[in-house]
Coordinates of C-alpha atoms in Angstrom, one line a residue:
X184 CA -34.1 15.4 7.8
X185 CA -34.4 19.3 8.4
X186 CA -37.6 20.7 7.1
X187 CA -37.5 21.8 3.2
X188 CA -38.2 25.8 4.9
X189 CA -35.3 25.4 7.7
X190 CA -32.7 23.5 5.5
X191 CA -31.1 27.5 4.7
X192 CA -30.7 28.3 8.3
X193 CA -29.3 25.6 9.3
X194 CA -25.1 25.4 9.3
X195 CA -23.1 22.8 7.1
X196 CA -22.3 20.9 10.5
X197 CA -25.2 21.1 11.9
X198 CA -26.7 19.4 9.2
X199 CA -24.3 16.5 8.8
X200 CA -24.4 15.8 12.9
X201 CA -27.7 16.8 14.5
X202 CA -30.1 14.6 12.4
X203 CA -31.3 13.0 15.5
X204 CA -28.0 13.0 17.1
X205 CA -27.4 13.9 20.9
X206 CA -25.1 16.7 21.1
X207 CA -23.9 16.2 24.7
X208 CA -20.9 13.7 25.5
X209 CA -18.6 14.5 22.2
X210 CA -15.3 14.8 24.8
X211 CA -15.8 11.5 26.3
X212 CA -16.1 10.1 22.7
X213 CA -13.2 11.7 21.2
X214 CA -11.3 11.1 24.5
X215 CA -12.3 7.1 23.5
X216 CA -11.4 7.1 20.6
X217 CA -7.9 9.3 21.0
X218 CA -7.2 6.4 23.5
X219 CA -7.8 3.4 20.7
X220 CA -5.6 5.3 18.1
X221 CA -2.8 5.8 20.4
X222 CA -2.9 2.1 22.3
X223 CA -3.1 0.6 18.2
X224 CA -0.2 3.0 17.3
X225 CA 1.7 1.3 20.2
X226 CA 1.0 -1.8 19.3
X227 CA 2.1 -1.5 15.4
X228 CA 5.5 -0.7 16.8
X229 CA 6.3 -4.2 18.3
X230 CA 6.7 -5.9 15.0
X231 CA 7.3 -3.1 12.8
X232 CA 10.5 -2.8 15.6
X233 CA 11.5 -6.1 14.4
X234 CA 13.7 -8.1 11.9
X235 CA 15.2 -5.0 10.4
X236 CA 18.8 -5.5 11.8
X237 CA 19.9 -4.8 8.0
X238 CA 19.2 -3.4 4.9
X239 CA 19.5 -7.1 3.3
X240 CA 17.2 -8.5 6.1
X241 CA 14.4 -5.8 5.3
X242 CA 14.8 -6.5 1.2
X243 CA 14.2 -10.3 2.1
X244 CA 10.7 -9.7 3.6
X245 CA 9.9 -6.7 1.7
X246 CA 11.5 -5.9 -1.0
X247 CA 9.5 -2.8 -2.5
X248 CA 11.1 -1.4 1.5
X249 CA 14.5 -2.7 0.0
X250 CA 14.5 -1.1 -3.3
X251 CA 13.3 2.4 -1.6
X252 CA 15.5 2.5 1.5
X253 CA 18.9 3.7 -0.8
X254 CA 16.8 6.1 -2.6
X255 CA 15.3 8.0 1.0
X256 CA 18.6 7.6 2.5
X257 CA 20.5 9.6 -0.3
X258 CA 17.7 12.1 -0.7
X259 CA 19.1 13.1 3.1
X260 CA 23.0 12.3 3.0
X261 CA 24.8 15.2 3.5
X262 CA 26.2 17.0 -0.3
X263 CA 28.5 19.5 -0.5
X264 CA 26.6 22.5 -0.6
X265 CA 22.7 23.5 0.3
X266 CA 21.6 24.0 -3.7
X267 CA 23.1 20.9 -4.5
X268 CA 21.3 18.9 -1.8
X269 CA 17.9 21.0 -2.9
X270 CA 18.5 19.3 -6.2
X271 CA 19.1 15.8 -5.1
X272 CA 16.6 15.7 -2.8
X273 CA 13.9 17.0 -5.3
X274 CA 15.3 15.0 -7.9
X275 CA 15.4 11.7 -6.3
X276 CA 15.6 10.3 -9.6
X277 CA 13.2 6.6 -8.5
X278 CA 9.6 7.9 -9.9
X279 CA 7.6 4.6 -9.2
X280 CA 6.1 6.5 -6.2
X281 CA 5.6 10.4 -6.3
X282 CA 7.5 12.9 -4.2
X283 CA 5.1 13.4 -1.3
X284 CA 5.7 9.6 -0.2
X285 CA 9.9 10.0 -0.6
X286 CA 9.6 13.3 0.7
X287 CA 7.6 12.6 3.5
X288 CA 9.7 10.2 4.6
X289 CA 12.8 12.0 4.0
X290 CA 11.4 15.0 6.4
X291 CA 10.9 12.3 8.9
X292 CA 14.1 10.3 8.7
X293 CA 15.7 14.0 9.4
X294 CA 15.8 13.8 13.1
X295 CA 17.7 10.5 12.6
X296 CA 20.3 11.9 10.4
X297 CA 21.2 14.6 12.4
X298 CA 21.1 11.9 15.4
X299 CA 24.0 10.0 13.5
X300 CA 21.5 6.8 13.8
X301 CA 21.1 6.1 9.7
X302 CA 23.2 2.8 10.1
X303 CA 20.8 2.2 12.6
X304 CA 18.6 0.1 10.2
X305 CA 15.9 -1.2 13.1
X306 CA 15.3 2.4 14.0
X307 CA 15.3 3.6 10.3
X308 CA 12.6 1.4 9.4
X309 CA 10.5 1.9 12.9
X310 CA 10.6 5.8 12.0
X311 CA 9.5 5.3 8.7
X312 CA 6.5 2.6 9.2
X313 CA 4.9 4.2 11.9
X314 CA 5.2 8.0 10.4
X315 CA 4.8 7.6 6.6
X316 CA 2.6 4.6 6.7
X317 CA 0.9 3.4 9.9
X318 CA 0.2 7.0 11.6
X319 CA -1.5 8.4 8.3
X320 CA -4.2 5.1 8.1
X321 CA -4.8 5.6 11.5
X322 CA -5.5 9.0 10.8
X323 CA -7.9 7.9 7.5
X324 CA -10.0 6.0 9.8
X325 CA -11.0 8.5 12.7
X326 CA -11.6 11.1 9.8
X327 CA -14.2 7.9 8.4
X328 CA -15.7 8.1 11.9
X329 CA -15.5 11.7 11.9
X330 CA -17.4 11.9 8.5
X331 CA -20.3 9.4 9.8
X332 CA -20.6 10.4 13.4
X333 CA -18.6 13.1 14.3
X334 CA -17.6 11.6 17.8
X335 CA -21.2 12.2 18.8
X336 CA -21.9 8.7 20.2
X337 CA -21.1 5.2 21.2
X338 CA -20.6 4.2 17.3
X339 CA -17.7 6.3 16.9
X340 CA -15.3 4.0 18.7
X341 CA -17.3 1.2 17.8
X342 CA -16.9 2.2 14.0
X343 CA -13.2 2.6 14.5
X344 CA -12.6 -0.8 16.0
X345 CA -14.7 -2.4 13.0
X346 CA -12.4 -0.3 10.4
X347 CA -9.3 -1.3 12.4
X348 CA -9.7 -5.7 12.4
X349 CA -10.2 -5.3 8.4
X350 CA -7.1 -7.7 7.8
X351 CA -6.1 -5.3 5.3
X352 CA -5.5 -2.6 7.7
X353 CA -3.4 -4.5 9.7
X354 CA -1.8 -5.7 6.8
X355 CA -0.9 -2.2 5.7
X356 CA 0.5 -1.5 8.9
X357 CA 3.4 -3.7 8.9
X358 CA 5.5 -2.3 5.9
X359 CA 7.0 1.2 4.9
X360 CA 4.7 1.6 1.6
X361 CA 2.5 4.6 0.2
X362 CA -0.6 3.0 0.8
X363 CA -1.2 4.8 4.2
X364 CA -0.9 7.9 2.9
X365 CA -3.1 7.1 0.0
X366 CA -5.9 6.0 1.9
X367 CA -5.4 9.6 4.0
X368 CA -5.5 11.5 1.0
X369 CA -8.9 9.6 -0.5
X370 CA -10.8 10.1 2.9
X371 CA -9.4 13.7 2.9
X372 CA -11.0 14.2 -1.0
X373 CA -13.9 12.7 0.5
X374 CA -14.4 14.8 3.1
X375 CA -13.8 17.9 1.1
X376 CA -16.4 17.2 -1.0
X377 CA -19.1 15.9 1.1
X378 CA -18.5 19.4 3.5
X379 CA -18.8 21.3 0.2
X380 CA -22.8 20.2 0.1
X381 CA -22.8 21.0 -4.0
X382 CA -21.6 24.7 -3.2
X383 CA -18.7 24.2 -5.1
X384 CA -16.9 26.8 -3.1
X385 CA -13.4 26.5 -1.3
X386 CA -14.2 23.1 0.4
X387 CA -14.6 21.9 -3.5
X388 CA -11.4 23.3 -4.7
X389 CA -9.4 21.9 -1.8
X390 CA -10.7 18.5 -2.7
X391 CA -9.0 19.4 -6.1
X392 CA -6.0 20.1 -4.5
X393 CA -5.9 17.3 -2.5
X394 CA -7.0 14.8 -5.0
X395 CA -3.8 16.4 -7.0
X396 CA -1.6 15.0 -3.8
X397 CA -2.8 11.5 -4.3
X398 CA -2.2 11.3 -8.4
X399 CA 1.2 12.7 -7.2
X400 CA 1.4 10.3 -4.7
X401 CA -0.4 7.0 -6.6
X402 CA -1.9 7.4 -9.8
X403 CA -5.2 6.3 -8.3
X404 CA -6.3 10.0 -7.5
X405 CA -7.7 10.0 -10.9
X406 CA -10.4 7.5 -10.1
X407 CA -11.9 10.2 -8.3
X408 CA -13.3 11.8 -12.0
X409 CA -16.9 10.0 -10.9
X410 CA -17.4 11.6 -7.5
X411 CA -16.1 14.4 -9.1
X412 CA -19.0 14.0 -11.6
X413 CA -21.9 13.2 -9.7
X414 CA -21.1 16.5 -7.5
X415 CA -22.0 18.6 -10.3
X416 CA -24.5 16.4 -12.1
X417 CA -26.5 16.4 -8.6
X418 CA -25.7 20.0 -8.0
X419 CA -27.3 20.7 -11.3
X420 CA -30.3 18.9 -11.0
X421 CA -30.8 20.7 -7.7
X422 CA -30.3 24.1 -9.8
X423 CA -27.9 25.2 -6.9
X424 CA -26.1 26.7 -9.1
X425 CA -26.0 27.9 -13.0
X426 CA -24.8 25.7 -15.3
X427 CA -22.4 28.1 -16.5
X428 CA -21.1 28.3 -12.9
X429 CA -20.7 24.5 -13.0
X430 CA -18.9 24.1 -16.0
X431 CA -16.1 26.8 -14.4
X432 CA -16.0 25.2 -11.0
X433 CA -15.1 21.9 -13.4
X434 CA -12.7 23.4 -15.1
X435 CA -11.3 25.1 -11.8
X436 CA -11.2 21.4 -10.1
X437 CA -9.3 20.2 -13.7
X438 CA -6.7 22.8 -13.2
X439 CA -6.2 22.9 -9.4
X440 CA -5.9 19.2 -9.5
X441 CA -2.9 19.3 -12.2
X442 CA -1.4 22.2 -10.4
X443 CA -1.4 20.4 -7.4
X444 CA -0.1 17.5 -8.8
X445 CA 3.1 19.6 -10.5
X446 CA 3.7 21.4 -7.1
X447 CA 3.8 18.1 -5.2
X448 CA 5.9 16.3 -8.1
X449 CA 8.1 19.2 -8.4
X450 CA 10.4 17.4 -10.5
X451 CA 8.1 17.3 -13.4
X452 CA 9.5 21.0 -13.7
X453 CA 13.0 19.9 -15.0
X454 CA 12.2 18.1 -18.5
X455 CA 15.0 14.9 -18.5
X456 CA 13.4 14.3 -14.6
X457 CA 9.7 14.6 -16.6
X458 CA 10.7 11.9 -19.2
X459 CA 12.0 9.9 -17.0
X460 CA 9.1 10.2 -15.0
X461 CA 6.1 9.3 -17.6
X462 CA 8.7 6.2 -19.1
X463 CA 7.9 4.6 -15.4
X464 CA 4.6 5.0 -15.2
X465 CA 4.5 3.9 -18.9
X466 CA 6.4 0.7 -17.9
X467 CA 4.7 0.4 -14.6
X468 CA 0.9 0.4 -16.3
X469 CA 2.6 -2.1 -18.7
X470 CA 3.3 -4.4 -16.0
X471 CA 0.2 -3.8 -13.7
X472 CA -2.0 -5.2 -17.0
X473 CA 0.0 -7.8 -17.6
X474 CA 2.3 -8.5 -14.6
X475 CA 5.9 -8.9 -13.8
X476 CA 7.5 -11.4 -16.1
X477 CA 4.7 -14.0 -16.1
X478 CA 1.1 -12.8 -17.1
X479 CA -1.3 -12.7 -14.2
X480 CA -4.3 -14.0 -14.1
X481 CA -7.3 -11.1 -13.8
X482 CA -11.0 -10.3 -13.0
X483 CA -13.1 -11.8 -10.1
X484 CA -12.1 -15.0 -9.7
X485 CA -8.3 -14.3 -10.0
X486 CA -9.1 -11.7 -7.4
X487 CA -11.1 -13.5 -4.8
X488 CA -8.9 -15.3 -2.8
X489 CA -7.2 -12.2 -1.9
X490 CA -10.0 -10.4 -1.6
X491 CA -11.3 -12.6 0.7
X492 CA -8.0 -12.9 2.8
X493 CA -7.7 -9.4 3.5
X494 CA -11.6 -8.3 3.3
X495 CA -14.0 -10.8 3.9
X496 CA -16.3 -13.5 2.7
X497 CA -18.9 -12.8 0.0
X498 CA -21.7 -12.4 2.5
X499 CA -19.7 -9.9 4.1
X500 CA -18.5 -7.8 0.8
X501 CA -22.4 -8.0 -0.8
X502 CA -23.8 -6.5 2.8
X503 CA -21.4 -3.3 2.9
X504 CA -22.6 -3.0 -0.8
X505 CA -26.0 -3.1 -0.1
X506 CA -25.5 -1.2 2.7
X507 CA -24.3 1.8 0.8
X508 CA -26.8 1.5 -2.0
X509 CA -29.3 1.5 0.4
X510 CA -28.1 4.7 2.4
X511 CA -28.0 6.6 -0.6
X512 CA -31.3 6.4 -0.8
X513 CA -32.7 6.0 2.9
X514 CA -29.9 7.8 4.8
X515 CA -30.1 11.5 6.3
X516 CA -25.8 11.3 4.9
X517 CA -27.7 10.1 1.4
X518 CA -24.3 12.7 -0.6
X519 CA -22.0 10.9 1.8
X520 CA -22.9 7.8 0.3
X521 CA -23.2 8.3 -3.5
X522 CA -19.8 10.4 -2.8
X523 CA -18.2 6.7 -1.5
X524 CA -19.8 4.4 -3.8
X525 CA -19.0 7.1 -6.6
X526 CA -15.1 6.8 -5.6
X527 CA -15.3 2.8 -4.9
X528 CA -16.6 1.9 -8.5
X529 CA -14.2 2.9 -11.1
X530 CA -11.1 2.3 -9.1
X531 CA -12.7 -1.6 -8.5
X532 CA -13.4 -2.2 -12.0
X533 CA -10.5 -1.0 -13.0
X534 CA -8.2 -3.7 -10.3
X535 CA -10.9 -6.3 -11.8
X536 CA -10.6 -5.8 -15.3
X537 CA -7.4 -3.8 -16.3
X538 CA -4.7 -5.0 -13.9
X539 CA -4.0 -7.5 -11.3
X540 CA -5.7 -7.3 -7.9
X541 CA -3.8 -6.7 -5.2
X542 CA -4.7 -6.0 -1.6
X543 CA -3.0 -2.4 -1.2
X544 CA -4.5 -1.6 -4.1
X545 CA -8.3 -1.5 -3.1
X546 CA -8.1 -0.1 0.3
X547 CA -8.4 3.1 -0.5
X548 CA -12.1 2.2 -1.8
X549 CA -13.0 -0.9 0.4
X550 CA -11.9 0.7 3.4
X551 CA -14.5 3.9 2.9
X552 CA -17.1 1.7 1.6
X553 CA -16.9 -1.1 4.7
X554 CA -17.0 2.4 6.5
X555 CA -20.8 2.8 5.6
X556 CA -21.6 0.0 7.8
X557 CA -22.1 2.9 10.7
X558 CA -25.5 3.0 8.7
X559 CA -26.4 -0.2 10.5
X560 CA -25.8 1.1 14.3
X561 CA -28.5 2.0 16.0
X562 CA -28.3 5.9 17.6
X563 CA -28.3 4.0 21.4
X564 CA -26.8 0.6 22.4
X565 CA -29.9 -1.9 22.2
X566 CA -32.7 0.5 20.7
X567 CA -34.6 -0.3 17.8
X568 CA -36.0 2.1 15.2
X569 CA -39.1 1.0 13.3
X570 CA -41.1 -2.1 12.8
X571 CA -40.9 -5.1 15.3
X572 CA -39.8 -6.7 11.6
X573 CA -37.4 -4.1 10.8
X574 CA -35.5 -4.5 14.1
X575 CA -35.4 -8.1 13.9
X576 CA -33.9 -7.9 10.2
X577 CA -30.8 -5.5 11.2
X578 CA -30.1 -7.6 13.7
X579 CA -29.9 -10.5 11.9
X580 CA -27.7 -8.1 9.7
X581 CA -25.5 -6.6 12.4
X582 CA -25.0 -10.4 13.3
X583 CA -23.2 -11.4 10.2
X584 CA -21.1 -8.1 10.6
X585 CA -20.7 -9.2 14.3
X586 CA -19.2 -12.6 13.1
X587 CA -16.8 -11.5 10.4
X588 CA -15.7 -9.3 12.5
X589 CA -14.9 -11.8 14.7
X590 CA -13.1 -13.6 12.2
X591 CA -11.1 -10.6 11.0
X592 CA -9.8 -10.4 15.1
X593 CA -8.5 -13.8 15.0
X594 CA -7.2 -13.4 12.0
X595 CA -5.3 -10.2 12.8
X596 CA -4.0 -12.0 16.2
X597 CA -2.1 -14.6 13.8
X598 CA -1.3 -11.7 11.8
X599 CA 0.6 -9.7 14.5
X600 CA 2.3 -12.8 16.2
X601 CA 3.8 -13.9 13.0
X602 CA 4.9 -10.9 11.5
X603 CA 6.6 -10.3 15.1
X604 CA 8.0 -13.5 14.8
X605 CA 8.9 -13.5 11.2
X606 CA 12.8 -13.5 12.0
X607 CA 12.9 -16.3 14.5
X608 CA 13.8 -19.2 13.1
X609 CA 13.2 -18.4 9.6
X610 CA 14.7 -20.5 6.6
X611 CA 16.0 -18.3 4.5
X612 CA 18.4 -17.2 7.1
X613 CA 19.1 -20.0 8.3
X614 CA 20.1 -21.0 4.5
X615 CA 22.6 -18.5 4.6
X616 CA 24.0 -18.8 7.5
X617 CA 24.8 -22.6 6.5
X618 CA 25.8 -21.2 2.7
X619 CA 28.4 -18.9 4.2
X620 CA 30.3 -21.4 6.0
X621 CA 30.6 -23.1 3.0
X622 CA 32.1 -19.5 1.6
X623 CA 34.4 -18.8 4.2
X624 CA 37.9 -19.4 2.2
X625 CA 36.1 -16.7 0.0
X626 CA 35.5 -13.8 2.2
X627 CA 38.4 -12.1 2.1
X628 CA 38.4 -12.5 -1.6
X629 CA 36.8 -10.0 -4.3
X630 CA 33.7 -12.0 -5.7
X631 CA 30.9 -10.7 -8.1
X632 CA 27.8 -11.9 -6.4
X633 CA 24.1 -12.4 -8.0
X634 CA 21.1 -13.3 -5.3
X635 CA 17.6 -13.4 -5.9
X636 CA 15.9 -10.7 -4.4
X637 CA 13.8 -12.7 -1.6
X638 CA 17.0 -14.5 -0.1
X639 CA 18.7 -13.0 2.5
X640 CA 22.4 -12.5 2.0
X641 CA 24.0 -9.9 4.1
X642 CA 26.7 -7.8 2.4
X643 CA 30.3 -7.5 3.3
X644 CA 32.4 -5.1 1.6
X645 CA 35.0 -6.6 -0.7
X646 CA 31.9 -8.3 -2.7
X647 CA 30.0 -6.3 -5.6
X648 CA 26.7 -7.6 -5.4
X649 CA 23.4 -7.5 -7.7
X650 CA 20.0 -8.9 -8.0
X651 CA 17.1 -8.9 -10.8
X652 CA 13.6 -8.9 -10.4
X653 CA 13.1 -10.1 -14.4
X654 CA 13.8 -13.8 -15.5
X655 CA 17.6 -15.0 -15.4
X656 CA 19.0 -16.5 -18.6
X657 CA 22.6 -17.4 -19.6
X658 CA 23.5 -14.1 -21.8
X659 CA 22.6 -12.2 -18.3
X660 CA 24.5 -14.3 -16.3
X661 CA 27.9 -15.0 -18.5
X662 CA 28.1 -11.2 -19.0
X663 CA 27.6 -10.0 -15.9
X664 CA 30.3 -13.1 -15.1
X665 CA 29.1 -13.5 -11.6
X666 CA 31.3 -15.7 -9.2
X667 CA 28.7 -16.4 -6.5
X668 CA 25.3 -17.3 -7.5
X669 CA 22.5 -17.3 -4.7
X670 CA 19.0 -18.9 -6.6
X671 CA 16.0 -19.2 -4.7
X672 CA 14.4 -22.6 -5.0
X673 CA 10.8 -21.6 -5.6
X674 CA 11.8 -18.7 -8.2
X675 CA 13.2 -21.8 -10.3
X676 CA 10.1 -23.7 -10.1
X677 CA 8.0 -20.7 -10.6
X678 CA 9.2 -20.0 -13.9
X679 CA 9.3 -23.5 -14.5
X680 CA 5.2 -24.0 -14.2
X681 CA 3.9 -25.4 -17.4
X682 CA 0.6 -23.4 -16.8
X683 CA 2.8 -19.8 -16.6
X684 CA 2.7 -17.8 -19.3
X685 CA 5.4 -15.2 -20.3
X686 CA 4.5 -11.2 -21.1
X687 CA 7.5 -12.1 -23.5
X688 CA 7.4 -15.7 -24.2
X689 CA 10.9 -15.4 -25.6
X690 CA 12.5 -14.2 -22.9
X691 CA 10.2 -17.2 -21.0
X692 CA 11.7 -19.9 -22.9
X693 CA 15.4 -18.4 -22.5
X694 CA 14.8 -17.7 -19.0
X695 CA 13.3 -21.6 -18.9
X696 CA 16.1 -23.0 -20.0
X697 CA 18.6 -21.2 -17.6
X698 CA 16.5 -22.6 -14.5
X699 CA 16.0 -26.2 -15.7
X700 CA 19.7 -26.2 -15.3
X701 CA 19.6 -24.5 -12.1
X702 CA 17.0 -26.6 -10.6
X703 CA 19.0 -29.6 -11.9
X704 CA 22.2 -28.1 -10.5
X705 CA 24.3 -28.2 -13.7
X706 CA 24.2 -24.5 -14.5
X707 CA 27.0 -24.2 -17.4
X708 CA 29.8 -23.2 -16.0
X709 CA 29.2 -23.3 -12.0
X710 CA 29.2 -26.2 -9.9
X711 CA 26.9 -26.6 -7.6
X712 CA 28.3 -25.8 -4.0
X713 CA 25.3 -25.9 -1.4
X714 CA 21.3 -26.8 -1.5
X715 CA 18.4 -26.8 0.4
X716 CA 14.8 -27.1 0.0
X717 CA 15.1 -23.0 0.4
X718 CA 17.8 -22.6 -2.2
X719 CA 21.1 -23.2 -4.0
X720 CA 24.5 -22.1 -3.9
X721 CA 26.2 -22.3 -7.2
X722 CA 30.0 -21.1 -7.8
X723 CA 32.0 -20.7 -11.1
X724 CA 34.2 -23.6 -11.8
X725 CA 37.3 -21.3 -12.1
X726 CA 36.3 -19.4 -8.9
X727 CA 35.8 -22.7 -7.0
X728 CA 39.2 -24.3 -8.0
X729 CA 41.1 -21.0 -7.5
X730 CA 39.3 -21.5 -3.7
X731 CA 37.7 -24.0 -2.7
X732 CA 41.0 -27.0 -2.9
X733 CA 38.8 -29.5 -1.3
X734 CA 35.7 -29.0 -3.1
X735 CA 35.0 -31.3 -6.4
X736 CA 34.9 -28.3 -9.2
X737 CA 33.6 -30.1 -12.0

């Protein structure tokens, strides 16, 4: 640490990378490191290339990618003239993500349209993994090493492998989904603030902005009101500034954040677009504290195995904690860490105690946080600071990081071969390609078709298709009078689990009785045409004797 009497001499950079730090060899560093983000880029592309070969094949591994491949594909079709596509493409009119994901991906899909490659689905979904999702996380991470070590020394490339083998990374990397540029955004809020060193000067209001950009993006942005917070608490207490001054740079944060968030939602402008809007993200809190259908379980223990899946054991998880506790007070980066931990706590006790944990949903936090591990490095390969005692104990500290890590590679091997592998072989299309042959007298014909979401069942286009992601029940089905009916096998058995509770137990029960049928395979009104352990084929009784002459319509 500089000297109380040199601290105002000394430059804002200076100060975050010279405590101790050689300043010789950054290019060799950076060079490293530039190497390791490009070679992992490259290596996200050999799954994320594969099993896309149709928009039906992508919904059946991911369907959030299903349900927002139609709405980025019309933001960019062609209208008739330039104000009208301006509207549609601001007006996208799907608000469960904000504008800068759909029109980030829209500006990169733009090559491909004018390329006349849109039916090109593999290509589609490459373009839009790798640029909207993959390239921005990679991006998060060497601004985390950037933040801790500036591509000073060895631990910047070693700090970026470490961030890269968390299984949630990986994870993240193999699906066209907002969470890469959320991440980007939070470590870009981060760094804002931390360069701003309690000046509360332009660095602090582009933090506002940017934090504005993620609520746009995900909600999550506003998690950020406790780093906010202890910003101005602690550049109070250091009487850096008045307080008058700090209650205005609040209120400037407050009102460059919402700013931001109305310039990079512009559709909140237009007031049916606005309702429409808020009634999502009414519906879509709704659903995140109770969950989709069936109430999900919540808090720790409900969260755990996933946590532990895509983050580590406890061991692991209590060490980055203490670790970051412990730099705030013992580290030369002491802001740095209060900043993380200040971002990482309401948005966790929020996923533990409002909604349902998901994985996505903490890296944003966890991701930071795990980041603060740098603390452990020593500044040269092998050389210990301190106490023969000290030495020994980060060691033996550095050696349960060493391990997990180690796990979290092995882990992320399986990860990549199978998610390469996903289309070889795989049930559910092998289900339909047996289904269909029992369809063929119908193909030519015009059916009505209902399939569960997480089958695959290509479209052809004489058939009107549709699929549900609430609980099936007769009403639905007899008005909707669907010829074809495609049911996934463990959906039925799902919402048959005697422990599963319904947001709506009503709807439960009707739904209940719908699938005891269905898993029966006396569905009132279909006979049953084709099952597997996968799933069932079921076709209405007049459709299948209009048809079907051989097959036994009762």
């Amino acid at each position: 640490m500089y000297p109380a009497d040199l601290q105002q001499t000394v430059t804002n950079e200076e100060y975050c990378y010279n405590s101790g730090m050689p300043r010789t060899g950054k290019k060799p560093i950076l060079l490293i490191c530039a190497v390791l983000f490009l070679g992992t880029f490259l290596v996200f592309t050999i799954p994320n290339a594969k099993a896309s070969e149709n928009p039906e094949m992508v919904a059946m591994f991911e369907p959030d990618e299903g349900v927002c491949l139609p709405v980025v594909s019309g933001m960019i079709t062609p209208k008739g003239d330039f104000v009208t596509f301006l509207r549609k493409f601001i007006f996208y009119d799907f608000y469960s993500y904000g504008f800068p994901y759909f029109g980030t991906s829209a500006l990169f899909l733009f090559p491909v349209q004018w390329a006349g490659q849109m039916q090109n689905t593999g290509l589609v979904m490459l373009v839009l993994r790798q640029l909207v999702n993959v390239l921005p996380m990679l991006l998060a991470l060497l601004l985390l090493v950037y933040l801790h070590d500036g591509f000073r020394t060895y631990r910047s490339p070693v700090l970026f492998v470490a961030l890269l083998l968390i299984p949630a990374v990986i994870q993240n990397g193999l699906w066209w989904h907002p969470d890469g540029l959320a991440l980007l955004l939070a470590v870009l809020v981060l760094l804002f603030l931390w360069k701003d060193q309690r000046k509360f000067g332009w660095h602090f209001f582009t933090a506002a902005a940017l934090c504005g950009v993620l609520t746009a993006t995900k909600m999550v942005g506003v998690y950020f009101f406790l780093a906010v917070g202890l910003a101005l608490i602690w550049g109070f207490v250091e009487k850096k500034k008045p307080l008058k001054r700090l209650l205005l740079s609040a209120a400037g944060f407050v009102v460059i954040m919402a700013a931001a968030f109305i310039i990079a939602n512009p559709f909140l402008l237009s007031g049916w677009a606005r309702e429409g809007y808020f009634s999502t993200m009414n519906l879509e809190t709704q659903e995140l504290g109770k969950g989709y259908g069936l109430i999900y379980e919540k808090g720790l223990r409900a969260a755990w195995p996933t946590m532990r899946q895509f983050y580590g054991e406890a061991v692991f998880l209590l060490l980055v904690l203490g670790v970051s506790v412990w730099g705030v007070w013992k580290s030369e980066k002491s802001y740095l860490y209060a900043l993380t931990l200040a971002w990482f706590i309401p948005l966790t006790v929020s996923l533990l105690t409002v909604t349902h944990f998901k994985y996505q949903y903490w890296l944003p936090v966890a991701v930071p946080l795990i980041a603060n591990l740098y603390y452990l490095l020593p500044e040269k390969p092998g050389k210990g600071e301190g106490s023969k005692l000290r030495v020994v104990g980060r060691l033996a500290v550095l050696l349960i990081v060493v391990i997990q890590l180690a796990l979290f590679a092995r882990q992320d091997v399986e990860t990549l071969v199978k998610q390469s592998r996903r289309h070889v072989d795989n049930p559910r299309i092998e289900f339909f390609e047996k289904a269909a042959a029992t369809l063929e007298p119908l193909e030519q014909a015009e059916m009505k078709v209902y399939y569960d979401h997480r089958l695959y069942v290509p479209k052809q286009s004489n058939w009107l298709y549709n699929t549900s992601y609430g609980i099936l029940n007769y009403p639905y089905i007899e008005a909707q009078d669907f010829d074809i009916l495609f049911l996934l096998e463990s959906r039925m058995r799902d919402y048959l689990n005697p422990n599963a509770v319904g947001v709506d137990p009503a709807e439960l029960e009707a739904g209940r009785r719908f699938y005891e049928d269905a898993l029966a395979g006396k569905i009132a009104g279909y006979h049953q045409l084709f099952r597997d352990e996968i799933a069932g084929v079921f076709i209405r009784i007049e459709t299948c004797r209009n048809y079907l002459e051989n097959a036994d319509c009762n």
